[in-house]
mmCIF file of N, CA, C and O in Angstrom:
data_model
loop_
_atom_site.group_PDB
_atom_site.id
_atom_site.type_symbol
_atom_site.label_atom_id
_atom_site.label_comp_id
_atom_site.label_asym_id
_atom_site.label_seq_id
_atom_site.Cartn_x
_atom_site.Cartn_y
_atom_site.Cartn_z
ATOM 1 N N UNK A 1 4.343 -12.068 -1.043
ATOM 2 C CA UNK A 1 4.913 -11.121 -0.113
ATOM 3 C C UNK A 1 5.178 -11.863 1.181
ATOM 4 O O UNK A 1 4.214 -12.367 1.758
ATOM 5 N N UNK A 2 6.592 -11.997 1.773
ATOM 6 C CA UNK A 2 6.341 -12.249 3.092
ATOM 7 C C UNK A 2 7.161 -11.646 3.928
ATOM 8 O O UNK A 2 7.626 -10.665 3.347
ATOM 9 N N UNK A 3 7.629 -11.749 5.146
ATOM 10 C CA UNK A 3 8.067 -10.764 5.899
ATOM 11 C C UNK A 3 8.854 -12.053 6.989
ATOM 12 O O UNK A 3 8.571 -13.195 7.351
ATOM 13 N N UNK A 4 9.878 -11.149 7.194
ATOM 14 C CA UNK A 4 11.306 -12.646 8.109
ATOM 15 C C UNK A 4 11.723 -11.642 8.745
ATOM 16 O O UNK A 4 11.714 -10.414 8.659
ATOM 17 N N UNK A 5 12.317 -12.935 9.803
ATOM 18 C CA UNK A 5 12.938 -12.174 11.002
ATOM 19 C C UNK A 5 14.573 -11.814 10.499
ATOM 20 O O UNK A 5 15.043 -12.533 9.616
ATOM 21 N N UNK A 6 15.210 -10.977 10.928
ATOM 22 C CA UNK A 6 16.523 -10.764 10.308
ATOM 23 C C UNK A 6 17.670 -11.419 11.264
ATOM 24 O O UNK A 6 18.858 -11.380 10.946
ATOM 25 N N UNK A 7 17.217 -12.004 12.425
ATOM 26 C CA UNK A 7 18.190 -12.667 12.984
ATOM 27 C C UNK A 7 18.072 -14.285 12.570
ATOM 28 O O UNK A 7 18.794 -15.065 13.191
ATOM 29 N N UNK A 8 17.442 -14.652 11.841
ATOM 30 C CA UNK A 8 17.511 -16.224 11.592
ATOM 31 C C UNK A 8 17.007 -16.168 9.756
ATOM 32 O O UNK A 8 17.581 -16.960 9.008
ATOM 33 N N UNK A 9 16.192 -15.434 9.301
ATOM 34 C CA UNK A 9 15.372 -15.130 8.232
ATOM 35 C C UNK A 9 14.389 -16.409 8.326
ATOM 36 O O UNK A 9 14.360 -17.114 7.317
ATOM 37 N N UNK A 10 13.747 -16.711 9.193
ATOM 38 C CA UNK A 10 12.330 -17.592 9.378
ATOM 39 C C UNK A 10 11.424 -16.589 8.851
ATOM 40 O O UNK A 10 11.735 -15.409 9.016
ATOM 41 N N UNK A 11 10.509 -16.835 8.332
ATOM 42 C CA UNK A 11 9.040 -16.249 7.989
ATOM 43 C C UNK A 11 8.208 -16.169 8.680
ATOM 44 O O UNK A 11 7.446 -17.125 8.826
ATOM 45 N N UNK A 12 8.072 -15.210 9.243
ATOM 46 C CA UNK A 12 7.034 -14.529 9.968
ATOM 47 C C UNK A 12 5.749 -14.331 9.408
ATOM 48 O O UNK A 12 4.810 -14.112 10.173
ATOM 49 N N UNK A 13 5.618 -14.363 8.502
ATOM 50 C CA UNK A 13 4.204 -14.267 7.928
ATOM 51 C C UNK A 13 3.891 -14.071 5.791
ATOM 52 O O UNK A 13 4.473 -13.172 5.185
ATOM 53 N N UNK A 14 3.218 -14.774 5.270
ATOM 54 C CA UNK A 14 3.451 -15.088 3.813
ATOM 55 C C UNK A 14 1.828 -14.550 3.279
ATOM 56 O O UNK A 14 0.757 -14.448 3.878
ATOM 57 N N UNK A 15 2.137 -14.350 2.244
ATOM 58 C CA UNK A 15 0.432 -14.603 1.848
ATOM 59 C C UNK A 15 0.892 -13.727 -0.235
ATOM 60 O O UNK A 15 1.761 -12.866 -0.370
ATOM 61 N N UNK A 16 0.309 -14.112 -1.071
ATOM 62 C CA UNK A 16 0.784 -14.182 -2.393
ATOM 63 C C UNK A 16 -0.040 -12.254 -2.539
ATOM 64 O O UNK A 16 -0.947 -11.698 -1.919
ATOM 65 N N UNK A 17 0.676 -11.912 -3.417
ATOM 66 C CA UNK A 17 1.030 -10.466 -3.293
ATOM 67 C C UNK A 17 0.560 -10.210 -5.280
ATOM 68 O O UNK A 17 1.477 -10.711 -5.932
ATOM 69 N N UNK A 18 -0.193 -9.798 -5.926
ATOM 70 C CA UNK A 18 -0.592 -10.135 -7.596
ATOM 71 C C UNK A 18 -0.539 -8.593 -7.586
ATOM 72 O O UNK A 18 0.396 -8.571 -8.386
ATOM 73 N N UNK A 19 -0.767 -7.280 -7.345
ATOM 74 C CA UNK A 19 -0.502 -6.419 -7.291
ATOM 75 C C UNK A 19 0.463 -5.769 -8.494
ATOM 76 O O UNK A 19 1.494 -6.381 -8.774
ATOM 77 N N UNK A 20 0.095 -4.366 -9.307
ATOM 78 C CA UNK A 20 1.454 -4.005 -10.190
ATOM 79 C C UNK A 20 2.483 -4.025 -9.284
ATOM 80 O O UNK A 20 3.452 -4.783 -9.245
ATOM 81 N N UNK A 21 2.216 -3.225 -8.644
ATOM 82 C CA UNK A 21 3.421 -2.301 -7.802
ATOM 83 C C UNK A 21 2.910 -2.340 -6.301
ATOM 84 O O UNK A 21 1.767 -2.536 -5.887
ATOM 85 N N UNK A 22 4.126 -2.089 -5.580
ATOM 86 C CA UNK A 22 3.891 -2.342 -4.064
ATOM 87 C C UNK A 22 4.670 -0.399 -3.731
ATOM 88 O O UNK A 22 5.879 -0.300 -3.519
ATOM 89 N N UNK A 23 3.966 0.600 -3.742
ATOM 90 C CA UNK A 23 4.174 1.722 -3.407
ATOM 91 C C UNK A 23 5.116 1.943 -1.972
ATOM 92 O O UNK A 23 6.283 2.309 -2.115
ATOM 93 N N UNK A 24 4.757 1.789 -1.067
ATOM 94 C CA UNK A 24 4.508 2.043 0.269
ATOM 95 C C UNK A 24 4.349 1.596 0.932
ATOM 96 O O UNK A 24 3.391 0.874 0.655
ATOM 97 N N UNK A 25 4.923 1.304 2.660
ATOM 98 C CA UNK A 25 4.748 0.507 3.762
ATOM 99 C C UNK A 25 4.640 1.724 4.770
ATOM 100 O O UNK A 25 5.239 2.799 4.793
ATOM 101 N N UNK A 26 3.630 1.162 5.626
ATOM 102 C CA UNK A 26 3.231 2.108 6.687
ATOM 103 C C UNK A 26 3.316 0.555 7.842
ATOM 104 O O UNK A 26 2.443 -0.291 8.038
ATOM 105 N N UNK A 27 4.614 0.653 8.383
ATOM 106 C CA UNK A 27 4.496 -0.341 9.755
ATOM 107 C C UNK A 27 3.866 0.179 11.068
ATOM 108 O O UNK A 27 3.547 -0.731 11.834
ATOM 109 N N UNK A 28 3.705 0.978 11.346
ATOM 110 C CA UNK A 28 3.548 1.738 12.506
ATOM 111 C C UNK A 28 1.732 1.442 12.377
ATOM 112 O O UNK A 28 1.219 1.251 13.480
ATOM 113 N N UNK A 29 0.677 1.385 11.084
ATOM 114 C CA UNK A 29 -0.668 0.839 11.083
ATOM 115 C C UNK A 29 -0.929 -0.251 10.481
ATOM 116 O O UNK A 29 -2.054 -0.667 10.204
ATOM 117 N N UNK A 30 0.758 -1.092 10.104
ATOM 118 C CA UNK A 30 0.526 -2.305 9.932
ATOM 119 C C UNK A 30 -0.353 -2.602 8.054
ATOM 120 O O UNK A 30 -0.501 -3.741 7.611
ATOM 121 N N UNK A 31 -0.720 -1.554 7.408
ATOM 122 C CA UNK A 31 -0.978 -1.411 6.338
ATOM 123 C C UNK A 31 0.320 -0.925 5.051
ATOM 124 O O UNK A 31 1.377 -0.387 5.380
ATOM 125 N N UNK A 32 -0.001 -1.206 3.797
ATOM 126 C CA UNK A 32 0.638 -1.331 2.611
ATOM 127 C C UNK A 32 -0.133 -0.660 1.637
ATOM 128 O O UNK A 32 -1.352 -0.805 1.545
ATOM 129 N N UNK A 33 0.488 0.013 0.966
ATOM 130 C CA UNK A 33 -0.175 0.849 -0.353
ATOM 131 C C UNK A 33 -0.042 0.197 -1.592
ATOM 132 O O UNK A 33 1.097 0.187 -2.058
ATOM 133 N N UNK A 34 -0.858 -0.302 -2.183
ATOM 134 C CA UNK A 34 -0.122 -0.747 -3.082
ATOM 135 C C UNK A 34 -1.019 -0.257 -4.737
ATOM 136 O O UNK A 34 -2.023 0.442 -4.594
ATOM 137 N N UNK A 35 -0.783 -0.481 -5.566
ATOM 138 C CA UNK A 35 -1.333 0.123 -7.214
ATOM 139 C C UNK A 35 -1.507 -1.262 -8.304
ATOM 140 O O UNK A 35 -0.692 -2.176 -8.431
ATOM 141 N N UNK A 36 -2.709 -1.115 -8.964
ATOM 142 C CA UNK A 36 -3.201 -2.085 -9.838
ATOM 143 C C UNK A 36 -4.515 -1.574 -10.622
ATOM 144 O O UNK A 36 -5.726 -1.476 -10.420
ATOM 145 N N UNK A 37 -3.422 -1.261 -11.792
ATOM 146 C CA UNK A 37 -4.771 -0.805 -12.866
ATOM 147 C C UNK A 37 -5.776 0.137 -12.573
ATOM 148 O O UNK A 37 -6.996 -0.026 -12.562
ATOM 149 N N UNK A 38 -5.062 1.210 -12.321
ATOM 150 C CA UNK A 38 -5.992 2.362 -12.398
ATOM 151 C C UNK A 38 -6.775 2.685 -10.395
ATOM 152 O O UNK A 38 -7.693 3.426 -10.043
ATOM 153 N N UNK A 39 -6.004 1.876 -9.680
ATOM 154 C CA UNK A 39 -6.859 1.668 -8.503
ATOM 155 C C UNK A 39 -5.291 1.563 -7.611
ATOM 156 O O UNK A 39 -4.338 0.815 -7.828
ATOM 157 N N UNK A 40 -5.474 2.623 -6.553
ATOM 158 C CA UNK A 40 -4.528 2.622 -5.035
ATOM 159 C C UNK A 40 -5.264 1.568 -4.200
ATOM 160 O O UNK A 40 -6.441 1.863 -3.996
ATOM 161 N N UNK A 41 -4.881 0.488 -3.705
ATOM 162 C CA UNK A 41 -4.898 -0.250 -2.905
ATOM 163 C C UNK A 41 -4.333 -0.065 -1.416
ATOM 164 O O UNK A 41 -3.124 0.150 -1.331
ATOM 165 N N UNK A 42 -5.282 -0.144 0.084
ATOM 166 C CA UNK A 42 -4.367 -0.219 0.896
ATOM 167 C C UNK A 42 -4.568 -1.525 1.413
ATOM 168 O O UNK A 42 -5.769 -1.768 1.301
ATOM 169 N N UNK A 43 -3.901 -2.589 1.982
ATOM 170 C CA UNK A 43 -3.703 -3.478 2.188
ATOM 171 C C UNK A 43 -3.355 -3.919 3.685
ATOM 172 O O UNK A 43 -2.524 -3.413 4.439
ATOM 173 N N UNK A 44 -4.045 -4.786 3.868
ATOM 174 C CA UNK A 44 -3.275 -4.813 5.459
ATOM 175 C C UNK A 44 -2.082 -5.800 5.547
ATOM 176 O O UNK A 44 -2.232 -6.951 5.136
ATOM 177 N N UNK A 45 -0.816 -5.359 6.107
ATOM 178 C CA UNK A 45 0.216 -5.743 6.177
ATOM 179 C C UNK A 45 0.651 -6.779 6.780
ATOM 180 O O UNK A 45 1.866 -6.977 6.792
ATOM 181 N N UNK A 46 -0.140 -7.583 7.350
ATOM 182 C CA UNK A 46 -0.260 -8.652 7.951
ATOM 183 C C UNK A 46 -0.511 -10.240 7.342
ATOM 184 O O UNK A 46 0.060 -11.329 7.401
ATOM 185 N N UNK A 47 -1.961 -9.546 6.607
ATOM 186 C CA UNK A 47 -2.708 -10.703 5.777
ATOM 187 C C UNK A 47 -2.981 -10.412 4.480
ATOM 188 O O UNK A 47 -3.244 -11.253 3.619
ATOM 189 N N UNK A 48 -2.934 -9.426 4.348
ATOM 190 C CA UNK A 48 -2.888 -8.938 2.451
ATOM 191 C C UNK A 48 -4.311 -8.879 2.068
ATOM 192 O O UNK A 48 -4.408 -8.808 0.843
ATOM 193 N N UNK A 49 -5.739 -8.884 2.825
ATOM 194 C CA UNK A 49 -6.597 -8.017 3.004
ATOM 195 C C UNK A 49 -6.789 -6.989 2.230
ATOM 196 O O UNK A 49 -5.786 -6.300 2.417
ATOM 197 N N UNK A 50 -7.692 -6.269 1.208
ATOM 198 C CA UNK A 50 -7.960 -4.780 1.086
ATOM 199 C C UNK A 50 -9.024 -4.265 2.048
ATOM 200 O O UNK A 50 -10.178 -4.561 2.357
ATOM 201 N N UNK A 51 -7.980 -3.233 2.423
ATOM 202 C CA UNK A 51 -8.866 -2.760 3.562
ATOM 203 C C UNK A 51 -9.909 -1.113 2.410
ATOM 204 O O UNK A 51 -11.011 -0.566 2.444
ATOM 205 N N UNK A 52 -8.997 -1.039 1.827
ATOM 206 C CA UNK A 52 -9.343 0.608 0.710
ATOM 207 C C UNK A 52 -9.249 0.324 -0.752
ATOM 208 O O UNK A 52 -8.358 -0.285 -1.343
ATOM 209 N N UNK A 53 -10.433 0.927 -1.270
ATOM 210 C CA UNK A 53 -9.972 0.252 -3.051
ATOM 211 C C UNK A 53 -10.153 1.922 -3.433
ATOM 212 O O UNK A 53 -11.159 2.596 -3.210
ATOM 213 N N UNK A 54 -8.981 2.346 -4.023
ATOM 214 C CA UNK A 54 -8.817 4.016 -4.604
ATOM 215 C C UNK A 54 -9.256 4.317 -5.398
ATOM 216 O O UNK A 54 -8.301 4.992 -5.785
ATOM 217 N N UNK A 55 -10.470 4.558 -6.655
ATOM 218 C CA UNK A 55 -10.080 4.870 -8.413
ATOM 219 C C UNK A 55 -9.412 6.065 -8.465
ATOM 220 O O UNK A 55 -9.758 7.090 -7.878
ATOM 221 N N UNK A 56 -8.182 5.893 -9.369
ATOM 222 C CA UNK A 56 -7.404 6.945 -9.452
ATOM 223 C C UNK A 56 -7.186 7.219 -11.268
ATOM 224 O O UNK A 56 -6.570 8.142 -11.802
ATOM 225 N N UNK A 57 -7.878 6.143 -11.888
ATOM 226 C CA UNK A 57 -7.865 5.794 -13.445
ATOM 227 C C UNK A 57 -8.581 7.453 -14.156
ATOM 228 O O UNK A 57 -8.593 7.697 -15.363
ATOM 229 N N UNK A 58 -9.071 8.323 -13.166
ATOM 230 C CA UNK A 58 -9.826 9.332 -13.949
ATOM 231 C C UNK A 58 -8.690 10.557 -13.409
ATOM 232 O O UNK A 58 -9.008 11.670 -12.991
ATOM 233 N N UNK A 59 -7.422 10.065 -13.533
ATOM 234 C CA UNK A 59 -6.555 11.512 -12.467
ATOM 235 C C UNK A 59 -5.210 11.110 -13.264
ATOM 236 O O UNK A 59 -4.259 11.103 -12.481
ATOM 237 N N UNK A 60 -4.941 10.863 -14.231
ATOM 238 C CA UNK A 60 -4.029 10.573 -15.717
ATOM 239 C C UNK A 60 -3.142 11.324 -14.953
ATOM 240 O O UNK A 60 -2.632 10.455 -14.246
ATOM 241 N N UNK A 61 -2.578 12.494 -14.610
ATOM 242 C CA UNK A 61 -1.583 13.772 -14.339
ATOM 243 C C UNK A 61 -0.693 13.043 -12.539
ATOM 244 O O UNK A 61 0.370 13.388 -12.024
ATOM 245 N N UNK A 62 -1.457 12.266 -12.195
ATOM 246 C CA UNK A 62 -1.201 11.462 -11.135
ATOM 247 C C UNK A 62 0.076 10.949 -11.489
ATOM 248 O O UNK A 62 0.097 10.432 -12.606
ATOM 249 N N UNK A 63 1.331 10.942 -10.752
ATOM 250 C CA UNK A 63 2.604 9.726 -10.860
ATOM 251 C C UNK A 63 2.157 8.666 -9.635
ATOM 252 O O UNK A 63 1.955 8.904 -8.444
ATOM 253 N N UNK A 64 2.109 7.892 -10.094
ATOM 254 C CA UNK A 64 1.799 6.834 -8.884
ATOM 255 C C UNK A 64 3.304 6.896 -7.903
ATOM 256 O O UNK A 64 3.167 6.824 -6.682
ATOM 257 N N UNK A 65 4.357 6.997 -8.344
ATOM 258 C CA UNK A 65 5.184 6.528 -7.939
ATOM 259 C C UNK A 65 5.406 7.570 -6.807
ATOM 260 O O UNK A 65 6.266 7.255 -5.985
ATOM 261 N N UNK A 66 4.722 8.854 -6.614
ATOM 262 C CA UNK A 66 4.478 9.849 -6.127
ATOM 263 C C UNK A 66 3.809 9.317 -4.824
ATOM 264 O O UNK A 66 4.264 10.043 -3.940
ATOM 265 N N UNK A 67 3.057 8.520 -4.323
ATOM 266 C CA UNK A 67 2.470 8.473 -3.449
ATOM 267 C C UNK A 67 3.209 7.294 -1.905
ATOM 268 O O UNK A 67 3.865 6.264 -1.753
ATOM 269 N N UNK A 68 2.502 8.394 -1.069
ATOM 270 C CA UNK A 68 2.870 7.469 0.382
ATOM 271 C C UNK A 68 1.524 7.666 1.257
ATOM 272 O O UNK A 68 0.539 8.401 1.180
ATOM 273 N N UNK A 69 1.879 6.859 1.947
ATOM 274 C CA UNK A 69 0.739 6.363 3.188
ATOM 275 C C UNK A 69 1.654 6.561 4.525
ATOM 276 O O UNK A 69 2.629 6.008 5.032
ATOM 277 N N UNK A 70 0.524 8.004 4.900
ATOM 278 C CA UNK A 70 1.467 8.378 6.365
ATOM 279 C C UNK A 70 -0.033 8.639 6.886
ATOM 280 O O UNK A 70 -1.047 9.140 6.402
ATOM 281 N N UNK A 71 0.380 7.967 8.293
ATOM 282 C CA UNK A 71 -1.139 7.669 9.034
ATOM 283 C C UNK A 71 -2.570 7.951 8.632
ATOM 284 O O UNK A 71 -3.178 8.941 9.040
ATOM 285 N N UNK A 72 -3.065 7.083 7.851
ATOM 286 C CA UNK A 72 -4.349 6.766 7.448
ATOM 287 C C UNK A 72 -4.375 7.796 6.246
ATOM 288 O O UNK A 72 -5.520 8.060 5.877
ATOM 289 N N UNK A 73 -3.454 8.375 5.621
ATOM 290 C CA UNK A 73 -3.730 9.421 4.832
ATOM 291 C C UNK A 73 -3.053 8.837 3.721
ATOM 292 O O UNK A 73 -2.359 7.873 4.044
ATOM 293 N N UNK A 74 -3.042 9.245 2.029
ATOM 294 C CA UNK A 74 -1.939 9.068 1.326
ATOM 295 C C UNK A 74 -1.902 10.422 1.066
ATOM 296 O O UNK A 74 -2.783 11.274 1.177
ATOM 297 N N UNK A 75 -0.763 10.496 0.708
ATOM 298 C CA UNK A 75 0.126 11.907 0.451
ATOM 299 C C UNK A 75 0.712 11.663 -1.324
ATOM 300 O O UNK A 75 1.539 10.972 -1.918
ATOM 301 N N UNK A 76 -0.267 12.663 -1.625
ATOM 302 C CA UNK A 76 1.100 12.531 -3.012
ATOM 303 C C UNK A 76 1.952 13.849 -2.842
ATOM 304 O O UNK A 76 1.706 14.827 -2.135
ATOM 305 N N UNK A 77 3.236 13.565 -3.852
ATOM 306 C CA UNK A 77 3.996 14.612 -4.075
ATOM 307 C C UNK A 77 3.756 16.146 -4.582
ATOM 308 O O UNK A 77 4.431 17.171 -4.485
ATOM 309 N N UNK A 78 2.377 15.813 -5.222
ATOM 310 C CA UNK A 78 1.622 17.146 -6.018
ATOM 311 C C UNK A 78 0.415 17.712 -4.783
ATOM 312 O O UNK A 78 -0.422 18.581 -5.024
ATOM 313 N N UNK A 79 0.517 17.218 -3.861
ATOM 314 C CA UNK A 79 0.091 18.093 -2.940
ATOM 315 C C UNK A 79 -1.615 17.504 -2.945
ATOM 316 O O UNK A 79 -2.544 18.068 -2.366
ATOM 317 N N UNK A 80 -1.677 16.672 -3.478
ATOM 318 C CA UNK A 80 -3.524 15.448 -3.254
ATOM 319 C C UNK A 80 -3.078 15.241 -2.053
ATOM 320 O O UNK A 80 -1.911 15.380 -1.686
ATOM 321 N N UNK A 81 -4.237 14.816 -1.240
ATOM 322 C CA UNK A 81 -4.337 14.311 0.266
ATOM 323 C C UNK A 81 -5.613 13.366 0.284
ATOM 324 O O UNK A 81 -6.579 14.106 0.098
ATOM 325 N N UNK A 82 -5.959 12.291 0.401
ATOM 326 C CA UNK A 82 -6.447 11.574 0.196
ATOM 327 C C UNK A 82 -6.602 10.846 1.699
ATOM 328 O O UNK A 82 -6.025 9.779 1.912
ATOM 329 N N UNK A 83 -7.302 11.401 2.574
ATOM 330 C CA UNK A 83 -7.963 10.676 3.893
ATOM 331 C C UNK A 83 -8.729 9.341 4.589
ATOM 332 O O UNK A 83 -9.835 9.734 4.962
ATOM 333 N N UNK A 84 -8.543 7.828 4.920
ATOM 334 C CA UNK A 84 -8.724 6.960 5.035
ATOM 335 C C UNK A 84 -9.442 7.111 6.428
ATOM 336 O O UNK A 84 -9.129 7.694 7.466
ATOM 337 N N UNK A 85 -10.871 6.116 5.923
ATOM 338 C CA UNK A 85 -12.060 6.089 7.269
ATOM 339 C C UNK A 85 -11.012 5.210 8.567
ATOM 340 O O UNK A 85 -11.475 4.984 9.685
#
């Protein structure tokens, strides 16, 4: 995963990203949502850090693809709310 400036595309910052899926970007707390095997990941967007490890492997009816990260919270589409310390 890395992140460039759009007036030159230099790299601003790199770090290797193994993750299924990358859900969600929350820039505004600098964190990333991301999904791997049964587990929501939030990530810090900077250094690729887990800051949150989710189990979500016992919630089958779940679409992952359903979910966002809006300030410290994830939101799914089915109306879960899921609150971050």
């Amino acid at each position: 995963f890395y992140m460039k400036y759009c007036s030159d595309f230099s790299t601003v910052y790199e770090f290797p990203l193994t993750d299924l899926r990358l859900l969600n970007i929350d820039y505004f707390n600098n964190k990333m949502l991301c999904y791997n095997e049964g587990h929501l990941l939030i990530r810090n967007l900077l250094n690729g850090i887990i800051l949150n490890n989710i189990l979500i492997d016992n919630y089958p009816f779940l679409d992952i693809s359903g979910f966002v990260l809006i300030n410290n919270a994830i939101v799914c589409r089915k109306g879960v709310m899921y609150f971050l310390n």
